[in-house]
Amino acid sequence: MGWFGRLFGGGPAARVERARRLVAKGRYNDARIELEGVEGSEAEAVRAEALAALVELNLEEARARLNAGDRGGAAEHIELARAFGATEEQLRSVRRYGREVREAASRAKAAAEAERDAPAVEGDDPLWSLPPDDPRVRFALLVETWPEALRARLLALGEAYAAAVMRLEDGDPAGARQALTAFVEAEPAVRFDRARAALALGQFPAAASDLRAFGDQVGHQRIGNTHTAVLLGQVLARLGRGAEALDILDAELARPEMPGDDPDRLALQATRVGLLEAVGRLEEAEREAARLLPKAPRDLGLYRMLGRLRVALGDRLGAMQALETGLTTCCSSPGKCGNQPFDVEAGRLLARLYLEDRLDPRRAEELLDELSRAVPTPEWEDLYLAALVARNRGDPETPRLVERLAAELSEGDPRRERLAEAFPDGPVARA
């Protein structure tokens, strides 16, 4: 059962109702735990539904593990299904499926061995006849993610460069950084890989230096899923150099080679909004975030940023609207993300606004239920939400929760101001 349910329990009828809601949301094991020790026909009916669903889920997971060759994992889920009440016929069905999978795998292995023993036929490019895990193939695939104009320059650096890059890919950033340094003078594009190695080592100033030099000498561009100017802006922001990062992004956005419909332009603009927030230009950041949303209507991060900015500017209803729109637009149903996981930060902020302002308690409860599912162990923000619920219900446990919250905050923590405002009779406000 989630932390919110544990904090605010109830009698048998409330527990049955809560279990029923958990079953409706697909949280069958939470429902089973909720009903432990609860008797009665209604409890038995909900318990039976939850157990039947758990049996099917575990049998399906066992089939998936068998497909993946994980016989040990499959056996664990078969035993779980048995514990939840699976019939012998259901268990036999999964075991039959396992035998069929093994037989199919054996046939596939024999066919592969026969093909391997057949005479080799040389193709136009012998590179692609190598095994997929061959370092040469892996390096070639990496180079393919670079802009076409730079690929030949990188390949011309030879095997030593390829070996240095593969050291980074194989988890040796220190060795890779040292090896890559030998190529930087001859080819400035190598600075991107050296910056990646520095980031893996937590050497952010060095990474920023290499990324800036890359932009100056090669020109910022997209490499794989990364735009080098966006990455540089993020690194500089982490170093507290937001103004410098803004200058770089503004220069990149002003380039004539980047028209308004360039897909990289949106990533640069979104990063710029975050930097505007970081340097305190909140009104400008709010305007830019709102202007970008029609271009990225399914970007939950942008809705979350807009909500945060509006809270900072005192527009709490506008923040609620932005967050609700984001959860609704980006999910299959409000607050229940389908194609994206539930956004914990957006859910926390929205629940906090509803609870602080004592608005829409039903919607607040829905959000708390989602958070309970997404956050197995409550953090400070979750306990703050629980304290707000207690305050709004007039729960006598409220002072205890507030004392616990206050004890975790240092004197300079900005959350102390929020705690004092929400609980004017609490220890922070009295201090």
Short mmCIF file of C-alpha atoms in Angstrom, two decimals:
data_model
loop_
_atom_site.label_atom_id
_atom_site.label_comp_id
_atom_site.label_asym_id
_atom_site.label_seq_id
_atom_site.Cartn_x
_atom_site.Cartn_y
_atom_site.Cartn_z
CA MET A 1 0.00 0.00 0.00
CA GLY A 2 1.20 3.49 -0.77
CA TRP A 3 2.56 5.90 1.80
CA PHE A 4 -0.50 8.16 1.65
CA GLY A 5 -2.82 5.28 2.49
CA ARG A 6 -0.56 4.27 5.34
CA LEU A 7 -0.59 7.77 6.77
CA PHE A 8 -4.36 8.16 6.54
CA GLY A 9 -6.09 4.85 7.15
CA GLY A 10 -9.67 4.14 8.11
CA GLY A 11 -12.11 1.49 9.24
CA PRO A 12 -12.99 -1.74 7.39
CA ALA A 13 -15.52 -0.06 5.08
CA ALA A 14 -13.02 2.64 4.11
CA ARG A 15 -10.36 0.01 3.50
CA VAL A 16 -12.66 -2.01 1.23
CA GLU A 17 -13.54 1.12 -0.72
CA ARG A 18 -9.87 2.05 -1.00
CA ALA A 19 -9.04 -1.49 -2.18
CA ARG A 20 -11.81 -1.27 -4.77
CA ARG A 21 -10.31 1.93 -6.14
CA LEU A 22 -6.87 0.31 -6.21
CA VAL A 23 -8.21 -2.62 -8.23
CA ALA A 24 -9.83 -0.22 -10.69
CA LYS A 25 -6.43 1.41 -11.18
CA GLY A 26 -4.65 -1.90 -11.75
CA ARG A 27 -2.87 -1.85 -8.38
CA TYR A 28 -3.85 -5.37 -7.44
CA ASN A 29 -1.14 -6.16 -4.92
CA ASP A 30 -1.76 -2.89 -3.07
CA ALA A 31 -5.45 -3.86 -2.93
CA ARG A 32 -4.57 -7.29 -1.54
CA ILE A 33 -2.41 -5.75 1.18
CA GLU A 34 -5.08 -3.14 1.96
CA LEU A 35 -7.57 -5.95 2.70
CA GLU A 36 -5.34 -7.94 5.05
CA GLY A 37 -7.35 -8.73 8.18
CA VAL A 38 -10.61 -7.34 6.72
CA GLU A 39 -13.53 -9.79 6.71
CA GLY A 40 -16.95 -9.75 5.06
CA SER A 41 -18.52 -10.55 1.70
CA GLU A 42 -17.54 -7.25 0.07
CA ALA A 43 -13.92 -7.62 1.16
CA GLU A 44 -13.85 -11.21 -0.12
CA ALA A 45 -15.20 -10.19 -3.52
CA VAL A 46 -12.60 -7.44 -3.97
CA ARG A 47 -9.86 -9.72 -2.64
CA ALA A 48 -10.82 -12.47 -5.11
CA GLU A 49 -10.72 -10.01 -8.02
CA ALA A 50 -7.30 -8.74 -6.98
CA LEU A 51 -5.87 -12.24 -6.53
CA ALA A 52 -7.20 -13.41 -9.90
CA ALA A 53 -5.54 -10.43 -11.57
CA LEU A 54 -2.27 -11.11 -9.73
CA VAL A 55 -2.33 -14.71 -10.94
CA GLU A 56 -2.70 -13.59 -14.57
CA LEU A 57 -0.03 -10.90 -14.25
CA ASN A 58 2.50 -13.33 -12.81
CA LEU A 59 1.75 -16.04 -15.35
CA GLU A 60 2.15 -13.51 -18.15
CA GLU A 61 5.44 -12.33 -16.64
CA ALA A 62 6.58 -15.94 -16.41
CA ARG A 63 5.89 -16.39 -20.14
CA ALA A 64 7.87 -13.20 -20.87
CA ARG A 65 10.81 -14.45 -18.78
CA LEU A 66 10.71 -17.79 -20.62
CA ASN A 67 10.84 -15.92 -23.93
CA ALA A 68 13.91 -14.04 -22.67
CA GLY A 69 15.62 -17.27 -21.58
CA ASP A 70 15.32 -16.37 -17.88
CA ARG A 71 14.10 -19.70 -16.54
CA GLY A 72 14.95 -18.78 -12.94
CA GLY A 73 12.88 -15.60 -13.10
CA ALA A 74 10.05 -17.51 -14.74
CA ALA A 75 10.06 -20.05 -11.91
CA GLU A 76 9.80 -17.24 -9.33
CA HIS A 77 6.73 -15.80 -11.03
CA ILE A 78 5.16 -19.25 -11.39
CA GLU A 79 5.56 -19.69 -7.62
CA LEU A 80 4.03 -16.25 -7.01
CA ALA A 81 1.09 -17.19 -9.20
CA ARG A 82 0.68 -20.40 -7.18
CA ALA A 83 0.76 -18.39 -3.94
CA PHE A 84 -1.97 -16.10 -5.27
CA GLY A 85 -4.19 -19.08 -6.09
CA ALA A 86 -3.33 -20.23 -9.63
CA THR A 87 -4.91 -23.55 -10.61
CA GLU A 88 -2.81 -26.56 -11.60
CA GLU A 89 -4.08 -26.26 -15.17
CA GLN A 90 -2.91 -22.63 -15.36
CA LEU A 91 0.54 -23.64 -14.09
CA ARG A 92 0.77 -26.59 -16.50
CA SER A 93 -0.10 -24.26 -19.38
CA VAL A 94 2.88 -22.01 -18.61
CA ARG A 95 5.21 -25.00 -18.26
CA ARG A 96 4.06 -26.29 -21.67
CA TYR A 97 4.79 -22.85 -23.09
CA GLY A 98 8.29 -23.01 -21.61
CA ARG A 99 8.97 -26.35 -23.32
CA GLU A 100 7.76 -24.91 -26.65
CA VAL A 101 10.08 -21.92 -26.25
CA ARG A 102 13.08 -24.15 -25.53
CA GLU A 103 12.33 -26.34 -28.54
CA ALA A 104 11.98 -23.29 -30.80
CA ALA A 105 15.28 -21.91 -29.48
CA SER A 106 16.99 -25.23 -30.16
CA ARG A 107 15.73 -25.26 -33.74
CA ALA A 108 16.88 -21.65 -34.24
CA LYS A 109 20.33 -22.48 -32.87
CA ALA A 110 20.70 -25.41 -35.25
CA ALA A 111 19.70 -23.22 -38.19
CA ALA A 112 22.21 -20.54 -37.16
CA GLU A 113 25.00 -23.11 -36.90
CA ALA A 114 24.16 -24.44 -40.34
CA GLU A 115 24.25 -20.93 -41.77
CA ARG A 116 27.57 -20.22 -40.04
CA ASP A 117 29.13 -23.35 -41.55
CA ALA A 118 27.98 -22.41 -45.05
CA PRO A 119 30.55 -20.83 -47.42
CA ALA A 120 30.89 -17.10 -46.80
CA VAL A 121 29.70 -14.70 -49.48
CA GLU A 122 31.60 -11.44 -49.60
CA GLY A 123 29.49 -8.32 -49.79
CA ASP A 124 30.29 -4.80 -50.94
CA ASP A 125 31.25 -3.73 -47.41
CA PRO A 126 33.03 -6.40 -45.32
CA LEU A 127 32.57 -4.25 -42.16
CA TRP A 128 28.92 -5.22 -41.86
CA SER A 129 29.71 -8.93 -42.07
CA LEU A 130 31.46 -8.65 -38.68
CA PRO A 131 29.67 -9.72 -35.47
CA PRO A 132 27.41 -6.92 -34.10
CA ASP A 133 29.51 -6.60 -30.92
CA ASP A 134 32.79 -6.17 -32.82
CA PRO A 135 34.36 -2.83 -31.71
CA ARG A 136 34.80 -1.77 -35.33
CA VAL A 137 31.07 -2.15 -35.98
CA ARG A 138 30.17 -0.31 -32.78
CA PHE A 139 32.52 2.56 -33.64
CA ALA A 140 31.13 2.79 -37.17
CA LEU A 141 27.60 3.01 -35.77
CA LEU A 142 28.68 5.84 -33.47
CA VAL A 143 30.27 7.77 -36.31
CA GLU A 144 27.02 7.41 -38.28
CA THR A 145 25.31 9.63 -35.67
CA TRP A 146 27.62 12.54 -36.52
CA PRO A 147 26.87 15.11 -39.23
CA GLU A 148 27.95 13.76 -42.58
CA ALA A 149 30.56 16.50 -43.09
CA LEU A 150 32.47 15.36 -40.00
CA ARG A 151 32.39 11.58 -40.44
CA ALA A 152 35.32 11.32 -42.84
CA ARG A 153 37.43 13.56 -40.61
CA LEU A 154 36.84 11.26 -37.62
CA LEU A 155 37.43 8.05 -39.55
CA ALA A 156 40.71 9.49 -40.85
CA LEU A 157 42.04 9.58 -37.28
CA GLY A 158 42.47 5.81 -37.43
CA GLU A 159 42.29 2.90 -35.05
CA ALA A 160 43.85 4.66 -32.06
CA TYR A 161 41.07 7.23 -32.03
CA ALA A 162 38.44 4.53 -32.44
CA ALA A 163 39.95 2.65 -29.50
CA ALA A 164 39.86 5.81 -27.35
CA VAL A 165 36.16 6.37 -28.12
CA MET A 166 35.35 2.75 -27.34
CA ARG A 167 37.07 3.11 -23.95
CA LEU A 168 34.51 5.81 -23.18
CA GLU A 169 31.64 3.64 -24.40
CA ASP A 170 32.91 0.72 -22.32
CA GLY A 171 32.95 2.69 -19.05
CA ASP A 172 36.52 4.00 -18.82
CA PRO A 173 36.07 7.79 -19.08
CA ALA A 174 39.40 8.55 -17.39
CA GLY A 175 41.36 6.42 -19.83
CA ALA A 176 39.31 7.71 -22.75
CA ARG A 177 39.88 11.35 -21.81
CA GLN A 178 43.62 10.83 -21.59
CA ALA A 179 43.73 8.97 -24.91
CA LEU A 180 41.50 11.50 -26.72
CA THR A 181 43.73 14.41 -25.70
CA ALA A 182 46.34 13.30 -28.24
CA PHE A 183 43.89 13.99 -31.10
CA VAL A 184 42.45 17.35 -30.04
CA GLU A 185 45.06 19.53 -31.74
CA ALA A 186 44.78 17.66 -35.04
CA GLU A 187 40.97 17.49 -35.03
CA PRO A 188 38.91 19.90 -32.86
CA ALA A 189 35.78 17.76 -33.33
CA VAL A 190 37.35 15.31 -30.87
CA ARG A 191 36.57 17.85 -28.15
CA PHE A 192 32.96 16.63 -28.09
CA ASP A 193 33.97 13.11 -27.06
CA ARG A 194 36.50 14.50 -24.60
CA ALA A 195 33.72 16.66 -23.10
CA ARG A 196 31.55 13.54 -22.73
CA ALA A 197 34.40 11.85 -20.88
CA ALA A 198 34.77 14.87 -18.59
CA LEU A 199 31.04 14.85 -17.83
CA ALA A 200 31.20 11.16 -16.96
CA LEU A 201 33.98 12.04 -14.50
CA GLY A 202 32.04 14.97 -13.02
CA GLN A 203 34.60 17.46 -14.37
CA PHE A 204 32.08 20.10 -15.44
CA PRO A 205 34.47 23.05 -15.98
CA ALA A 206 36.61 20.91 -18.30
CA ALA A 207 33.52 19.74 -20.17
CA ALA A 208 32.32 23.33 -20.58
CA SER A 209 35.71 24.37 -21.91
CA ASP A 210 35.77 21.60 -24.52
CA LEU A 211 32.17 22.21 -25.60
CA ARG A 212 32.78 25.93 -25.97
CA ALA A 213 35.91 25.28 -28.04
CA PHE A 214 33.97 22.77 -30.13
CA GLY A 215 31.37 25.44 -30.90
CA ASP A 216 34.02 28.03 -31.77
CA GLN A 217 36.16 25.76 -33.96
CA VAL A 218 33.66 23.32 -35.47
CA GLY A 219 30.27 24.94 -34.97
CA HIS A 220 27.51 23.74 -32.67
CA GLN A 221 25.34 20.99 -34.15
CA ARG A 222 23.39 17.84 -33.39
CA ILE A 223 25.34 14.65 -32.74
CA GLY A 224 23.03 11.71 -32.17
CA ASN A 225 20.39 12.88 -29.69
CA THR A 226 22.52 15.75 -28.37
CA HIS A 227 22.78 19.32 -29.61
CA THR A 228 26.14 20.61 -28.46
CA ALA A 229 24.88 24.15 -27.72
CA VAL A 230 22.06 22.77 -25.54
CA LEU A 231 24.53 20.56 -23.68
CA LEU A 232 26.91 23.47 -23.17
CA GLY A 233 24.08 25.64 -21.85
CA GLN A 234 23.08 22.95 -19.37
CA VAL A 235 26.65 22.48 -18.15
CA LEU A 236 27.18 26.22 -17.72
CA ALA A 237 23.89 26.51 -15.82
CA ARG A 238 25.06 23.77 -13.47
CA LEU A 239 28.22 25.79 -12.88
CA GLY A 240 26.16 28.90 -12.05
CA ARG A 241 27.16 30.64 -15.27
CA GLY A 242 23.62 31.22 -16.55
CA ALA A 243 24.28 34.60 -18.16
CA GLU A 244 27.15 33.14 -20.18
CA ALA A 245 24.96 30.23 -21.26
CA LEU A 246 22.24 32.64 -22.40
CA ASP A 247 24.72 34.51 -24.58
CA ILE A 248 25.73 31.26 -26.28
CA LEU A 249 22.15 30.18 -26.94
CA ASP A 250 21.13 33.62 -28.18
CA ALA A 251 24.03 33.59 -30.64
CA GLU A 252 23.09 30.10 -31.83
CA LEU A 253 19.43 31.04 -32.31
CA ALA A 254 20.46 34.13 -34.27
CA ARG A 255 22.40 32.12 -36.85
CA PRO A 256 20.86 32.47 -40.34
CA GLU A 257 21.44 28.74 -40.91
CA MET A 258 18.84 27.97 -38.21
CA PRO A 259 15.40 28.83 -39.65
CA GLY A 260 12.27 28.95 -37.54
CA ASP A 261 11.23 25.43 -38.49
CA ASP A 262 14.57 23.82 -37.58
CA PRO A 263 13.79 20.97 -35.11
CA ASP A 264 16.85 21.88 -33.04
CA ARG A 265 15.53 25.39 -32.54
CA LEU A 266 12.85 24.19 -30.13
CA ALA A 267 15.40 22.41 -27.91
CA LEU A 268 17.53 25.55 -27.82
CA GLN A 269 14.54 27.74 -26.97
CA ALA A 270 13.37 25.41 -24.20
CA THR A 271 16.86 25.39 -22.69
CA ARG A 272 16.88 29.18 -22.93
CA VAL A 273 13.63 29.39 -20.93
CA GLY A 274 15.22 27.36 -18.15
CA LEU A 275 18.22 29.67 -18.15
CA LEU A 276 15.99 32.75 -17.97
CA GLU A 277 14.40 31.22 -14.88
CA ALA A 278 17.81 30.47 -13.40
CA VAL A 279 19.00 34.08 -13.74
CA GLY A 280 15.75 35.49 -12.31
CA ARG A 281 14.16 36.86 -15.50
CA LEU A 282 10.87 35.22 -14.54
CA GLU A 283 8.37 37.29 -16.50
CA GLU A 284 10.34 36.87 -19.72
CA ALA A 285 10.72 33.14 -19.02
CA GLU A 286 6.96 32.77 -18.43
CA ARG A 287 6.15 34.54 -21.72
CA GLU A 288 8.65 32.41 -23.66
CA ALA A 289 7.40 29.15 -22.12
CA ALA A 290 3.78 29.98 -22.99
CA ARG A 291 4.83 30.91 -26.53
CA LEU A 292 6.66 27.62 -27.02
CA LEU A 293 3.83 25.33 -25.87
CA PRO A 294 1.89 25.35 -29.17
CA LYS A 295 5.08 24.11 -30.85
CA ALA A 296 5.59 21.34 -28.27
CA PRO A 297 2.11 20.47 -26.97
CA ARG A 298 3.24 17.13 -25.51
CA ASP A 299 6.32 18.36 -23.66
CA LEU A 300 5.47 17.80 -19.99
CA GLY A 301 8.70 19.46 -18.92
CA LEU A 302 7.60 22.69 -20.56
CA TYR A 303 4.20 22.64 -18.82
CA ARG A 304 5.96 21.90 -15.53
CA MET A 305 8.31 24.82 -16.04
CA LEU A 306 5.41 27.13 -16.91
CA GLY A 307 3.59 26.06 -13.75
CA ARG A 308 6.66 26.68 -11.62
CA LEU A 309 7.18 30.12 -13.15
CA ARG A 310 3.57 31.13 -12.58
CA VAL A 311 3.78 30.11 -8.94
CA ALA A 312 6.87 32.27 -8.54
CA LEU A 313 5.02 35.18 -10.18
CA GLY A 314 1.97 34.74 -7.91
CA ASP A 315 -0.36 33.37 -10.62
CA ARG A 316 -1.40 30.23 -8.78
CA LEU A 317 -4.59 29.58 -10.76
CA GLY A 318 -2.63 29.97 -13.98
CA ALA A 319 -0.09 27.49 -12.67
CA MET A 320 -2.84 24.97 -11.87
CA GLN A 321 -4.25 25.38 -15.35
CA ALA A 322 -0.85 24.81 -16.98
CA LEU A 323 -0.12 21.71 -14.91
CA GLU A 324 -3.58 20.21 -15.45
CA THR A 325 -3.32 20.86 -19.19
CA GLY A 326 0.09 19.21 -19.27
CA LEU A 327 -1.07 16.08 -17.44
CA THR A 328 -4.21 15.88 -19.58
CA THR A 329 -2.49 16.51 -22.91
CA CYS A 330 0.46 14.22 -22.33
CA CYS A 331 -1.46 11.34 -20.78
CA SER A 332 -4.22 8.95 -21.75
CA SER A 333 -6.48 10.44 -19.09
CA PRO A 334 -6.01 13.33 -16.64
CA GLY A 335 -3.21 12.55 -14.23
CA LYS A 336 -2.75 9.00 -15.49
CA CYS A 337 0.10 9.03 -17.95
CA GLY A 338 -0.16 6.42 -20.67
CA ASN A 339 2.55 7.19 -23.20
CA GLN A 340 4.65 8.93 -20.53
CA PRO A 341 5.25 7.94 -16.91
CA PHE A 342 3.40 9.96 -14.29
CA ASP A 343 5.36 13.17 -13.82
CA VAL A 344 6.16 13.24 -10.11
CA GLU A 345 7.35 16.84 -10.02
CA ALA A 346 4.27 18.15 -11.86
CA GLY A 347 1.97 16.02 -9.70
CA ARG A 348 3.57 17.22 -6.49
CA LEU A 349 3.34 20.87 -7.46
CA LEU A 350 -0.27 20.59 -8.59
CA ALA A 351 -1.32 18.69 -5.45
CA ARG A 352 0.52 21.21 -3.31
CA LEU A 353 -1.33 24.15 -4.91
CA TYR A 354 -4.74 22.51 -4.46
CA LEU A 355 -4.01 21.61 -0.84
CA GLU A 356 -2.40 24.90 0.16
CA ASP A 357 -5.33 26.85 -1.32
CA ARG A 358 -7.92 24.29 -0.08
CA LEU A 359 -9.29 23.76 -3.58
CA ASP A 360 -10.76 20.65 -5.26
CA PRO A 361 -10.01 18.06 -2.54
CA ARG A 362 -11.18 15.20 -4.77
CA ARG A 363 -8.64 16.05 -7.46
CA ALA A 364 -5.96 16.50 -4.80
CA GLU A 365 -6.71 13.01 -3.51
CA GLU A 366 -6.38 11.57 -7.03
CA LEU A 367 -2.97 13.19 -7.40
CA LEU A 368 -1.84 11.95 -4.00
CA ASP A 369 -2.87 8.45 -5.00
CA GLU A 370 -0.77 8.72 -8.18
CA LEU A 371 2.18 9.99 -6.14
CA SER A 372 1.78 7.18 -3.66
CA ARG A 373 2.13 4.76 -6.53
CA ALA A 374 5.06 6.53 -8.20
CA VAL A 375 7.07 7.27 -5.01
CA PRO A 376 7.40 4.11 -2.87
CA THR A 377 9.24 5.94 -0.07
CA PRO A 378 7.94 9.43 0.78
CA GLU A 379 10.37 12.34 0.59
CA TRP A 380 10.09 15.71 2.33
CA GLU A 381 7.75 17.12 -0.32
CA ASP A 382 5.42 14.12 0.05
CA LEU A 383 5.32 14.46 3.83
CA TYR A 384 4.55 18.16 3.37
CA LEU A 385 1.54 17.19 1.23
CA ALA A 386 0.44 14.73 3.91
CA ALA A 387 0.67 17.48 6.52
CA LEU A 388 -1.48 19.74 4.35
CA VAL A 389 -4.11 17.00 4.11
CA ALA A 390 -4.04 16.63 7.89
CA ARG A 391 -4.37 20.40 8.31
CA ASN A 392 -7.32 20.58 5.92
CA ARG A 393 -9.08 17.72 7.74
CA GLY A 394 -8.40 19.13 11.17
CA ASP A 395 -6.42 16.01 12.04
CA PRO A 396 -4.86 16.10 15.54
CA GLU A 397 -1.71 14.52 14.06
CA THR A 398 -0.95 17.74 12.17
CA PRO A 399 1.46 19.24 14.76
CA ARG A 400 3.48 16.03 14.84
CA LEU A 401 3.87 16.02 11.06
CA VAL A 402 4.85 19.70 11.00
CA GLU A 403 7.43 19.16 13.73
CA ARG A 404 8.98 16.37 11.69
CA LEU A 405 9.07 18.54 8.57
CA ALA A 406 10.67 21.47 10.40
CA ALA A 407 13.33 19.26 12.00
CA GLU A 408 14.66 18.31 8.54
CA LEU A 409 15.23 21.90 7.37
CA SER A 410 18.32 23.99 7.99
CA GLU A 411 18.02 27.67 8.90
CA GLY A 412 18.61 28.92 5.36
CA ASP A 413 16.33 26.44 3.59
CA PRO A 414 13.75 28.31 1.45
CA ARG A 415 11.14 25.68 2.30
CA ARG A 416 10.97 27.10 5.82
CA GLU A 417 9.09 30.12 4.46
CA ARG A 418 6.56 27.87 2.76
CA LEU A 419 6.12 25.83 5.95
CA ALA A 420 5.60 28.96 8.04
CA GLU A 421 2.96 30.29 5.65
CA ALA A 422 1.03 27.02 5.46
CA PHE A 423 1.22 26.37 9.21
CA PRO A 424 1.22 29.76 10.99
CA ASP A 425 1.00 28.06 14.39
CA GLY A 426 3.86 25.66 13.63
CA PRO A 427 7.41 25.69 14.97
CA VAL A 428 8.91 27.60 12.01
CA ALA A 429 6.37 30.41 12.23
CA ARG A 430 6.88 30.68 16.00
CA ALA A 431 10.66 30.84 15.72
#
